[in-house]
XYZ file of C-alpha atoms in Angstrom:
340
model
C 103.778 92.433 121.859
C 104.260 96.355 121.454
C 104.023 96.757 117.989
C 105.084 100.624 116.401
C 102.940 100.881 113.491
C 103.714 103.713 110.498
C 101.820 104.855 108.027
C 103.045 106.480 105.163
C 101.282 105.541 102.373
C 99.999 108.693 100.743
C 99.138 111.943 102.232
C 98.892 111.514 105.771
C 101.523 110.817 108.492
C 100.082 108.200 111.125
C 102.040 106.905 113.683
C 100.332 104.284 116.585
C 101.846 101.561 119.286
C 99.280 98.782 119.596
C 99.378 96.235 122.655
C 98.451 93.007 122.202
C 97.586 92.468 125.811
C 96.743 95.939 126.606
C 95.025 97.575 123.497
C 95.511 100.600 121.605
C 98.163 102.767 124.062
C 98.757 106.177 122.015
C 98.716 107.244 118.286
C 99.008 110.379 116.415
C 98.277 111.651 112.986
C 99.297 114.533 110.483
C 97.576 114.990 107.100
C 98.798 116.947 104.545
C 95.460 118.491 103.112
C 96.688 121.941 104.203
C 100.170 121.155 101.807
C 97.852 119.364 98.972
C 95.114 121.899 98.112
C 96.719 124.532 96.295
C 96.885 122.276 93.930
C 94.013 120.353 94.113
C 95.385 117.003 94.337
C 98.206 114.812 95.976
C 101.581 115.335 94.583
C 103.548 112.386 95.166
C 107.230 114.770 95.730
C 105.812 116.406 98.262
C 103.969 113.834 100.212
C 106.736 111.928 100.053
C 109.383 115.155 101.551
C 107.046 116.160 103.640
C 106.850 112.777 105.883
C 110.391 113.121 106.124
C 109.604 115.999 107.768
C 106.961 114.314 110.435
C 107.206 110.942 111.332
C 110.141 110.580 113.491
C 108.982 113.734 115.382
C 105.595 111.891 114.987
C 106.848 108.393 116.259
C 108.929 110.602 119.052
C 105.162 111.686 120.629
C 103.303 108.413 119.890
C 106.019 106.271 122.211
C 105.644 109.651 124.372
C 102.645 109.678 125.334
C 102.452 105.828 125.197
C 104.550 106.190 128.363
C 107.436 104.378 126.040
C 110.754 104.789 125.464
C 111.631 103.301 121.836
C 113.310 100.420 123.791
C 109.857 98.975 124.583
C 109.185 98.477 121.510
C 108.959 94.587 120.579
C 108.357 95.199 116.948
C 107.385 97.004 113.840
C 105.137 97.665 111.465
C 104.819 99.549 108.280
C 102.498 100.114 105.541
C 104.792 98.831 102.315
C 101.959 98.950 99.769
C 99.974 99.576 97.985
C 100.125 103.433 97.851
C 102.754 106.139 96.339
C 106.486 105.078 95.851
C 108.699 107.899 97.590
C 105.597 107.434 100.642
C 105.729 104.303 101.333
C 109.635 104.220 100.812
C 109.836 107.191 103.588
C 108.066 105.151 106.781
C 109.684 101.276 105.180
C 112.909 102.814 105.735
C 112.469 104.561 109.050
C 110.929 101.184 110.728
C 114.016 98.526 109.008
C 116.251 101.109 111.208
C 114.617 101.385 113.493
C 114.525 97.723 113.711
C 117.705 96.967 112.594
C 118.607 99.423 115.150
C 116.715 97.477 118.016
C 117.138 93.810 117.224
C 113.442 94.104 116.815
C 111.263 92.646 113.857
C 109.352 94.164 111.429
C 106.486 93.683 108.997
C 105.505 94.746 105.938
C 101.537 95.112 106.053
C 98.942 94.872 103.413
C 97.798 99.142 103.324
C 93.930 97.556 102.512
C 94.522 94.330 104.808
C 94.918 97.481 107.866
C 91.997 98.860 106.292
C 89.750 95.508 106.563
C 91.099 95.017 109.963
C 89.931 98.258 111.711
C 87.401 97.310 113.361
C 88.195 94.537 114.742
C 90.852 96.673 116.550
C 88.527 97.432 119.191
C 85.808 96.579 121.472
C 85.391 94.016 123.753
C 87.324 90.582 122.003
C 84.360 88.653 122.292
C 82.239 91.086 120.214
C 84.354 91.382 117.431
C 83.377 90.255 114.055
C 84.731 87.333 113.312
C 85.439 85.246 110.167
C 83.895 84.459 107.565
C 82.073 87.689 106.926
C 81.596 90.050 103.880
C 83.995 93.203 103.660
C 83.387 96.628 102.266
C 86.802 98.097 101.384
C 86.262 102.333 100.299
C 88.918 104.058 101.259
C 91.150 106.069 97.936
C 91.087 104.597 94.717
C 90.374 101.216 96.093
C 86.585 99.856 96.067
C 86.207 96.382 97.031
C 83.990 93.385 98.617
C 86.082 91.000 99.812
C 85.519 87.479 101.083
C 87.362 87.134 104.471
C 87.695 83.394 105.198
C 90.393 84.417 108.035
C 92.852 87.051 108.697
C 94.762 87.015 105.723
C 92.160 84.650 103.985
C 90.476 86.852 101.511
C 88.940 86.181 97.557
C 88.317 89.222 96.118
C 84.204 89.117 94.767
C 83.991 92.609 93.555
C 85.686 95.707 92.785
C 85.329 99.444 90.991
C 85.896 99.519 87.321
C 86.986 102.587 87.058
C 86.477 105.342 89.887
C 86.201 104.488 93.153
C 83.775 105.789 95.375
C 85.899 107.995 96.985
C 87.222 109.466 93.795
C 83.875 110.215 92.655
C 82.816 112.098 95.539
C 86.445 113.735 94.948
C 86.233 114.521 91.648
C 82.254 115.478 91.801
C 82.860 117.738 94.421
C 85.747 119.567 92.137
C 83.224 119.718 89.083
C 80.594 122.063 91.178
C 83.276 123.729 92.506
C 83.410 123.226 96.235
C 87.751 123.158 97.472
C 90.007 120.638 97.963
C 89.180 117.641 99.255
C 86.131 117.771 98.295
C 84.446 114.211 98.959
C 83.903 115.312 103.002
C 82.706 118.828 102.303
C 80.228 117.184 99.095
C 78.365 114.435 101.894
C 78.467 117.561 104.940
C 76.489 119.936 101.837
C 74.767 116.828 100.895
C 72.818 116.732 104.546
C 71.042 120.204 103.207
C 70.230 119.735 100.244
C 66.645 118.438 99.180
C 65.696 114.977 98.677
C 63.663 114.189 94.801
C 64.188 116.442 92.984
C 67.285 114.607 91.525
C 67.670 111.175 90.238
C 70.678 109.989 89.010
C 70.759 106.205 88.246
C 72.231 103.431 90.176
C 75.704 101.898 88.088
C 75.997 98.425 87.472
C 72.785 97.666 90.093
C 70.501 96.502 87.124
C 72.953 93.387 86.245
C 74.290 90.158 87.785
C 77.854 90.593 89.293
C 79.231 92.865 92.343
C 81.714 95.170 90.552
C 81.071 98.510 90.482
C 81.337 101.912 88.175
C 80.948 105.820 89.199
C 82.257 107.052 85.850
C 78.968 107.475 84.601
C 77.304 108.529 87.027
C 79.719 111.814 87.644
C 79.274 112.500 83.645
C 75.198 112.395 84.870
C 75.981 114.812 88.004
C 78.088 117.066 85.716
C 75.658 117.569 82.943
C 72.724 118.246 85.835
C 75.155 120.948 87.238
C 75.879 122.743 83.970
C 72.237 122.881 83.057
C 70.901 123.455 86.639
C 71.063 127.380 87.850
C 73.795 126.334 90.023
C 72.509 128.423 93.187
C 73.699 126.897 96.660
C 70.677 125.440 96.959
C 71.250 123.435 94.288
C 74.331 122.202 94.379
C 73.045 120.879 98.195
C 70.713 119.041 95.734
C 72.352 117.178 93.902
C 74.764 116.959 95.953
C 72.492 114.603 98.236
C 70.825 113.204 95.073
C 74.675 111.969 93.672
C 75.038 110.839 97.648
C 71.527 108.797 97.489
C 73.479 107.470 94.538
C 76.763 106.026 95.843
C 74.717 104.608 98.768
C 72.106 103.078 97.227
C 74.980 100.886 94.595
C 76.979 99.907 97.615
C 74.180 99.210 99.597
C 72.757 96.903 96.924
C 75.774 95.427 95.598
C 76.456 94.572 99.609
C 73.422 92.525 100.075
C 73.780 90.356 97.144
C 77.873 89.588 98.524
C 76.147 88.604 101.599
C 73.866 86.501 100.008
C 77.065 84.932 97.814
C 78.945 84.093 100.509
C 75.885 83.268 102.892
C 77.402 85.417 105.357
C 74.433 87.862 107.383
C 78.581 89.341 108.515
C 79.617 92.498 106.784
C 82.582 94.887 107.790
C 82.654 97.835 106.020
C 86.075 100.350 106.292
C 87.762 103.454 104.648
C 87.032 107.199 104.315
C 83.410 106.330 102.811
C 82.645 104.328 105.502
C 82.496 106.973 107.286
C 79.950 108.202 105.667
C 76.536 108.459 108.102
C 74.750 108.043 105.078
C 75.985 105.187 104.277
C 76.602 103.703 107.849
C 72.670 103.997 108.241
C 71.572 102.606 105.098
C 73.808 99.462 105.707
C 72.623 99.341 109.766
C 68.705 98.705 108.253
C 69.899 96.212 105.896
C 71.858 94.628 108.584
C 68.680 94.775 110.609
C 66.013 93.534 108.252
C 68.180 90.481 108.070
C 68.745 89.688 111.452
C 72.882 90.083 110.973
C 74.919 92.860 111.867
C 77.954 95.584 110.018
C 80.453 96.505 111.641
C 82.660 99.307 111.470
C 85.679 101.443 113.061
C 85.581 104.483 114.345
C 85.007 107.084 112.018
C 88.445 108.554 113.043
C 89.827 105.407 112.088
C 87.882 104.924 108.406
C 90.077 107.125 106.518
C 94.369 106.218 107.005
C 95.980 105.799 110.334
C 99.415 104.398 112.036
C 96.737 102.295 114.425
C 95.315 99.648 111.771
C 98.676 99.473 110.780
C 99.783 98.626 114.299
C 97.433 96.037 115.149
C 97.692 94.235 111.651
C 101.378 94.371 112.146
C 101.107 92.728 115.747
C 98.649 90.115 114.133
C 101.083 88.573 111.593
C 104.126 89.185 114.585
C 102.095 87.063 116.460
C 102.535 84.475 114.328
C 105.876 84.701 113.539
C 106.124 86.563 110.379
C 108.393 89.077 109.517
C 110.484 90.277 107.073
C 114.509 90.437 105.728
C 116.696 92.965 106.682
C 116.092 94.953 102.884
C 113.674 97.514 102.383
C 110.628 97.282 99.962
C 107.902 98.210 99.076
C 105.084 96.818 96.481
C 102.984 100.123 95.141
C 100.772 97.333 93.558
C 100.255 94.214 95.502
C 96.953 91.986 95.679
C 95.542 91.252 98.951
C 95.057 87.994 97.884
C 98.609 87.496 97.083
C 98.743 87.723 101.593
C 99.754 84.287 103.100
C 97.575 83.227 106.238
C 98.043 84.236 109.962
């Protein structure tokens, strides 16, 4: 089955074709970073309009890269939530129209399930992680620990009570004068920082439970920055201390989640999952415990069409599909998804 995947949940337009026999055939991504940079954040109306401009050309490009024409598609998958309602409607409208015109099935995909399944998309099928496992989802406004009993059977173990890890990166970077989007730049700057010059708390690790909170950490960084000489080296030193605090917090909670779930397989996905310090820390933990940790390749940590095509293919193969209505769910609990 060859599935066209469409991702338009926020500020990136992603399209891909996934073949259930041959794997990923082609994918393309357009980022709106330049569009939103002058505003210091995503402007929903501008994001929606840009998806309208870019989506169909990307579909044509991706099909051409896969050596296919539109009639070769066996099904269409699209992100139906969570996300910005206008942006979601663009992708859903195009997907439903294509499916109707081709008389093919279409399936709505949960954006976070797409991220969760991304590490299972590539590689030797025999080496891919199989449920049950624990998933750390650190994408955009989401930081969650999820117990995965089977594809489509998810149990929320813990989540952020305020800022997500990615939001904390972006907001901290903005506080220290880094341009939008600041999170990746802050992580790069942390590599130039000196260890041990600043010490920030590891939020909520001194109490039981698997929830997260990063707003207080962000405040501690702000105070340290305001009271410093604000030199470039100091900026790098604070960035390193902040990154270490976030990485340690995520790692401590992941270990607790593995203990609670009684398993030794951890899957990590989402934009922060590309962070090198986090990857190294979690790999050390997995090695010490005799388990394994699995990541998608970095380009599939951020939003992309490939993860939507893959997740959609699994559900279409299971006989799941949508009606003719164009519907999206900007707020969508992943625990409500049907099993595959």
